[in-house]
mmCIF file of C-alpha atoms in Angstrom:
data_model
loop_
_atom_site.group_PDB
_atom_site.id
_atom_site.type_symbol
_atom_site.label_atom_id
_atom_site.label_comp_id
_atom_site.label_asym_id
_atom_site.label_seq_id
_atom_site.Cartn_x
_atom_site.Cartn_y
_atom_site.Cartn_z
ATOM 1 C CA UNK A 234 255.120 136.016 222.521
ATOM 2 C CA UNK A 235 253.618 132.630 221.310
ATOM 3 C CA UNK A 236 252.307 131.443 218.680
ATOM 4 C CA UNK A 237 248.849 129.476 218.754
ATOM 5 C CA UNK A 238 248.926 125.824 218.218
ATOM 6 C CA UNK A 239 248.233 124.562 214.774
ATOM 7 C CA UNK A 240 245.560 122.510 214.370
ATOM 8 C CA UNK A 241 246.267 118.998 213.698
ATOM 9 C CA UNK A 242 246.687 117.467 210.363
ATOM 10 C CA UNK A 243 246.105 113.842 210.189
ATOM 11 C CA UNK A 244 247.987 111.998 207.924
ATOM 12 C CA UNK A 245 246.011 108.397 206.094
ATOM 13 C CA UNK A 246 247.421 106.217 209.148
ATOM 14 C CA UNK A 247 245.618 108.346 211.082
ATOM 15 C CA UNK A 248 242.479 108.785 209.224
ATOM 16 C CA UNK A 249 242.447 104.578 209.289
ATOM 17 C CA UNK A 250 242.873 104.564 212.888
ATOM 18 C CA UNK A 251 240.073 107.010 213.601
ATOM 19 C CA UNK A 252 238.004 104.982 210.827
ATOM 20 C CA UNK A 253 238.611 101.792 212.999
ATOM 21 C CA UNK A 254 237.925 103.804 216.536
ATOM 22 C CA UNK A 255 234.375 105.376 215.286
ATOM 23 C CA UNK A 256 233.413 102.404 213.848
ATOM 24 C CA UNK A 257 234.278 100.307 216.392
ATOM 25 C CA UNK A 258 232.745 102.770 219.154
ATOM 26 C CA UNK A 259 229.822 104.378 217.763
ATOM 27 C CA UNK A 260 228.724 107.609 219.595
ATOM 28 C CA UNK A 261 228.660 111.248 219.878
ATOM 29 C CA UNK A 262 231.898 111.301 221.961
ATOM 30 C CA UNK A 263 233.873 109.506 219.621
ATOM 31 C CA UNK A 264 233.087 111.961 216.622
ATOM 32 C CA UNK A 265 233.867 114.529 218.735
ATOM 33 C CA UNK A 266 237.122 113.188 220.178
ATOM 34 C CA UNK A 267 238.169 113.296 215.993
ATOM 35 C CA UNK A 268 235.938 115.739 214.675
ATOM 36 C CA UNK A 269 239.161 119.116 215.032
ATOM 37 C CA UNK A 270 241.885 116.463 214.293
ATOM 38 C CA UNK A 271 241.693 117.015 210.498
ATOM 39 C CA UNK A 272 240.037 119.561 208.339
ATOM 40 C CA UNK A 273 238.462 119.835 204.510
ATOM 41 C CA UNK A 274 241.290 118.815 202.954
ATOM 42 C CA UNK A 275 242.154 115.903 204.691
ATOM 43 C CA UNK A 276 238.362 114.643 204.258
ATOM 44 C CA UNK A 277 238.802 115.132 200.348
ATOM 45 C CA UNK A 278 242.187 113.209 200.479
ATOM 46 C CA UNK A 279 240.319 110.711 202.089
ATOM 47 C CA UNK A 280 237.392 110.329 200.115
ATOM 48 C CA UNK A 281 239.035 110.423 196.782
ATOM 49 C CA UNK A 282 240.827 107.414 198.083
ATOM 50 C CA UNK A 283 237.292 105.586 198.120
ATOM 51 C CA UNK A 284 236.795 107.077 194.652
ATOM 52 C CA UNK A 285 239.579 105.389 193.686
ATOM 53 C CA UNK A 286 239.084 101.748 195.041
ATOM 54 C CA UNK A 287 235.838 102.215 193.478
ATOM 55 C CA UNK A 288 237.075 103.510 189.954
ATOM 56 C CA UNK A 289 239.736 100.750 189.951
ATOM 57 C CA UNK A 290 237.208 97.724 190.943
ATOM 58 C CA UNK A 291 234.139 99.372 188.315
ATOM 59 C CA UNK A 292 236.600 99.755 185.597
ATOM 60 C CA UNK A 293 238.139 96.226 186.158
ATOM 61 C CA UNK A 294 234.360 94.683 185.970
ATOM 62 C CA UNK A 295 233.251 96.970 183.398
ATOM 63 C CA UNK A 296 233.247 94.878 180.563
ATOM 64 C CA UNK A 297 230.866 92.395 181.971
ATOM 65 C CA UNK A 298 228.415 94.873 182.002
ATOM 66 C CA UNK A 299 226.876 95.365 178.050
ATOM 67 C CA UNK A 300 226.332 99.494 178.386
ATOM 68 C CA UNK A 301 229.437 100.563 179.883
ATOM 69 C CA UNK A 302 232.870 101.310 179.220
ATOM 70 C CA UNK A 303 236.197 100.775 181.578
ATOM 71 C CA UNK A 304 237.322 104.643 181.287
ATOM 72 C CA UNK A 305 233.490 106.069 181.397
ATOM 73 C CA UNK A 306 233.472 103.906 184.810
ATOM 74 C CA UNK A 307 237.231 105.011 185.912
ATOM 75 C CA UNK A 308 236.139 108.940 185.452
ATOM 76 C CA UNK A 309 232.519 109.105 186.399
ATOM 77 C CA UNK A 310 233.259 107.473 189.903
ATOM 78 C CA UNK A 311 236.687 109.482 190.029
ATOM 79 C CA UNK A 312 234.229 112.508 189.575
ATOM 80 C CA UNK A 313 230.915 111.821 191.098
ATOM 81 C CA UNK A 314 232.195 110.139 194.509
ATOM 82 C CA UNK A 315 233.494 113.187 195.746
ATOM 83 C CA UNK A 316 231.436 115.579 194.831
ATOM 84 C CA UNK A 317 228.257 113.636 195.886
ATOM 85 C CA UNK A 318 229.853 113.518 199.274
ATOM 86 C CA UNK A 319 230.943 117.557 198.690
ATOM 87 C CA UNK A 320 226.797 117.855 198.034
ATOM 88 C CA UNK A 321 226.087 115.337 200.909
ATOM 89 C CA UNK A 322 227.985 116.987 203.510
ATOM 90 C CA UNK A 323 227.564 120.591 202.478
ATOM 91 C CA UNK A 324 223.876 119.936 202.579
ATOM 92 C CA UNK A 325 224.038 118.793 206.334
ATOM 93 C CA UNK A 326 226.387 121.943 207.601
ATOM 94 C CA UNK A 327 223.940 124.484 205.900
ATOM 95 C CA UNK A 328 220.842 122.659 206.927
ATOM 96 C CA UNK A 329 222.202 121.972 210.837
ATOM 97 C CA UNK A 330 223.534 125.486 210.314
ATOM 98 C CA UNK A 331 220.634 127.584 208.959
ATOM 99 C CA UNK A 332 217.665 125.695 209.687
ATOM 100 C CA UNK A 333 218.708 124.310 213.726
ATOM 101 C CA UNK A 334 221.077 126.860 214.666
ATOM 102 C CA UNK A 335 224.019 124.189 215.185
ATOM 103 C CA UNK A 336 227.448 125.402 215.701
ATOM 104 C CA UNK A 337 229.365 123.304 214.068
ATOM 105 C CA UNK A 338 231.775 124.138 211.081
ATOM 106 C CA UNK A 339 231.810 122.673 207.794
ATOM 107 C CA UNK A 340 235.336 121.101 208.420
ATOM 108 C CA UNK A 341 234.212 119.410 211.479
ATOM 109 C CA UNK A 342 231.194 117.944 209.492
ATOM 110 C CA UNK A 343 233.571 116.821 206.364
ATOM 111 C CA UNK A 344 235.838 115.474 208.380
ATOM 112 C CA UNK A 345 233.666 113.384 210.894
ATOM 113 C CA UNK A 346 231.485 112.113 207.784
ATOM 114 C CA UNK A 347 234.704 110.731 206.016
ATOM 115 C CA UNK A 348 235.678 108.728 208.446
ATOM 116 C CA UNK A 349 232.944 106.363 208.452
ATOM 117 C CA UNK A 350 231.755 107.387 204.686
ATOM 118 C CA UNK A 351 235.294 106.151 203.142
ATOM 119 C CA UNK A 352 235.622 102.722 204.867
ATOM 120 C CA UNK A 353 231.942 101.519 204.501
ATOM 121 C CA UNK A 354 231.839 102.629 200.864
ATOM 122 C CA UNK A 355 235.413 100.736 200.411
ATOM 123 C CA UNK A 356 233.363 97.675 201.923
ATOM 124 C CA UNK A 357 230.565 98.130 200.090
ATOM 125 C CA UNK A 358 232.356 98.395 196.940
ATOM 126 C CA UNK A 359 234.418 95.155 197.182
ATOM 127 C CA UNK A 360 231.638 92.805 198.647
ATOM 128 C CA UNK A 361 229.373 94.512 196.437
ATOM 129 C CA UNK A 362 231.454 92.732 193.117
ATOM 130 C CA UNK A 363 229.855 89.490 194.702
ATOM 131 C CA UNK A 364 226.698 88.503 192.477
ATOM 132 C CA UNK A 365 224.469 87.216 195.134
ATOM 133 C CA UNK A 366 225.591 89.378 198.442
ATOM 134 C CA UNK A 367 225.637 92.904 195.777
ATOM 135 C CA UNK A 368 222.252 93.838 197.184
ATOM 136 C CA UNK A 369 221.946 92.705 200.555
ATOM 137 C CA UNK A 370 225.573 94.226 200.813
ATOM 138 C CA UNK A 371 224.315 97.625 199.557
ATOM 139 C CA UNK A 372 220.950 97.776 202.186
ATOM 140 C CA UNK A 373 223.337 97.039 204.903
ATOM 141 C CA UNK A 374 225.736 99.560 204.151
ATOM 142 C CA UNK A 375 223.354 101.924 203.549
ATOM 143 C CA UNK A 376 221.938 101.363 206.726
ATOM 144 C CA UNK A 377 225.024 101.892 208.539
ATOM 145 C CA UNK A 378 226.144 104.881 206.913
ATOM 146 C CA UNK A 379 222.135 106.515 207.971
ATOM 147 C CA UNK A 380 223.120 105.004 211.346
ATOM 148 C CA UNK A 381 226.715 106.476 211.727
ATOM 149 C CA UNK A 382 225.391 109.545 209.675
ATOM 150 C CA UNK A 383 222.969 110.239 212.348
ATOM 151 C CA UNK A 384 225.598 110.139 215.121
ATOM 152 C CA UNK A 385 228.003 112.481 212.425
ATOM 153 C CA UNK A 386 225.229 115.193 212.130
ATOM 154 C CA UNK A 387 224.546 115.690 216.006
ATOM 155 C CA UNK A 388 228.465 115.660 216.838
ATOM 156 C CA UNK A 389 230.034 117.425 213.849
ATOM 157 C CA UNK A 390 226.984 120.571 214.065
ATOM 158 C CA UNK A 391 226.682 120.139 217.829
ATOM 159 C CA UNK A 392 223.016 119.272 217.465
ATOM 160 C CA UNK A 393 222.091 117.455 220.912
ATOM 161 C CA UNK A 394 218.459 116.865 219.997
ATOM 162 C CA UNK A 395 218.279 113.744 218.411
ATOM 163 C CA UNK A 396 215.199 114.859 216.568
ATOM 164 C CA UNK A 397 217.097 118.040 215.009
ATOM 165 C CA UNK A 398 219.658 115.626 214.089
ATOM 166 C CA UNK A 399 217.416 113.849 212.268
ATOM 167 C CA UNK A 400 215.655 116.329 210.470
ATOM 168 C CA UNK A 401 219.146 117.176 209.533
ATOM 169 C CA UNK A 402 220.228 113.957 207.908
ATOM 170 C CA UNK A 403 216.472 113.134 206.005
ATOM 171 C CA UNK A 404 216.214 116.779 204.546
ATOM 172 C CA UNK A 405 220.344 116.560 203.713
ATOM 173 C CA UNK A 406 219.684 113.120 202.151
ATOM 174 C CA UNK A 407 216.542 114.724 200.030
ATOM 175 C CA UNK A 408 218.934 117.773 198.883
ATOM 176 C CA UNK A 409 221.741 115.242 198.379
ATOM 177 C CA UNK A 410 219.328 113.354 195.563
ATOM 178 C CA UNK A 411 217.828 116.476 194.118
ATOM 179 C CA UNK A 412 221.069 118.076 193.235
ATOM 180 C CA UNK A 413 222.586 114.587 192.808
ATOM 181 C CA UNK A 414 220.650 113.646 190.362
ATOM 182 C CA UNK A 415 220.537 116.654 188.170
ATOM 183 C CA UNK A 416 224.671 116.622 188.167
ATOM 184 C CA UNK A 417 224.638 112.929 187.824
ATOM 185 C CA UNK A 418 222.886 114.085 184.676
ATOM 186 C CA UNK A 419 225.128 116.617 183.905
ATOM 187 C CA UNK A 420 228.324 114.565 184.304
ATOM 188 C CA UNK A 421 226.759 111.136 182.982
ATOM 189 C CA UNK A 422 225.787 112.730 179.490
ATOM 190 C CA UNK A 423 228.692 112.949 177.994
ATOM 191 C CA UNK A 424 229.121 108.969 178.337
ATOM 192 C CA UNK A 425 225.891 108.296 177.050
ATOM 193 C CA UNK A 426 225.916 109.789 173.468
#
């Protein structure tokens, strides 16, 4: 008798290869060639990696900025990073899910999002310490994360119409600020006392 194969478990190397690979060949195929090679937790791992760049770099610049303080900017992006991407990302599996009938799992979509999500956001966070480039920095890498977003959604929930993809990824991004912004709230409050 044998035993199934385990699923793969990719280690950071890994995850930074794949980040270089989907980036570097944007497309359905390339999400899916990744999309089974880690799981949930490896996504998390991942993203609270980005957290912490981003912690580490708001903290150190913190006290240039009058209303905010180095921990409240450590432990709000520590917090909120991952679980807006948790909100983002479980938005877009039960909307591709629920509303499109796509067959995709919720690991597949954590997963596939992370690996562009983490190294644009690690990009976007260093460049965006620069004065001047800060806000052309952040409309560009917004735009690529709707870009490689789009190509996430129809991979990761199998969703080969590209306007079901869509739909996906604008009512996702709609949920993601609704329930964003009331936990951004929620966490945010105690800082602000």
């Amino acid at each position: 008798m044998t035993t199934p194969p385990s699923p793969v478990q990719a280690t950071l190397t890994d995850m930074f290869s794949q980040s270089s690979t989907v980036l570097t060949r944007p497309g359905p195929q390339t999400f899916e060639l990744f999309e089974r090679r880690g799981g949930t937790r490896q996504a998390f791992l991942y993203v609270l990696l980005a957290a912490l760049v981003s912690a580490v770099i708001a903290a150190i610049f913190a006290p240039f900025h009058a209303d905010t303080t180095v921990i409240g900017q450590f432990i709000t992006r520590l917090i909120l990073i991952p679980l807006q991407f948790a909100v983002f990302t479980g938005a877009v599996y039960l909307i591709g899910k629920h509303l499109f009938r796509g067959t995709g799992t919720y690991p597949e979509v954590a997963y596939s999002f992370a690996l562009f999500f983490v190294p644009l956001s690690i990009l976007g966070t260093v460049l965006g310490i620069i004065p001047i480039l800060g806000w052309l920095v952040g409309i560009l890498i917004s735009a690529a994360m709707i870009f490689y977003g789009f190509l996430a959604v129809g991979s990761s929930m199998n969703l080969h119409d590209a306007t079901k993809a869509a739909v996906t990824l604008i009512l996702s991004g709609i949920a993601y600020w609704a329930v964003g912004g009331l936990l951004l709230g929620l966490v945010l409050a105690p800082f602000t006392r």
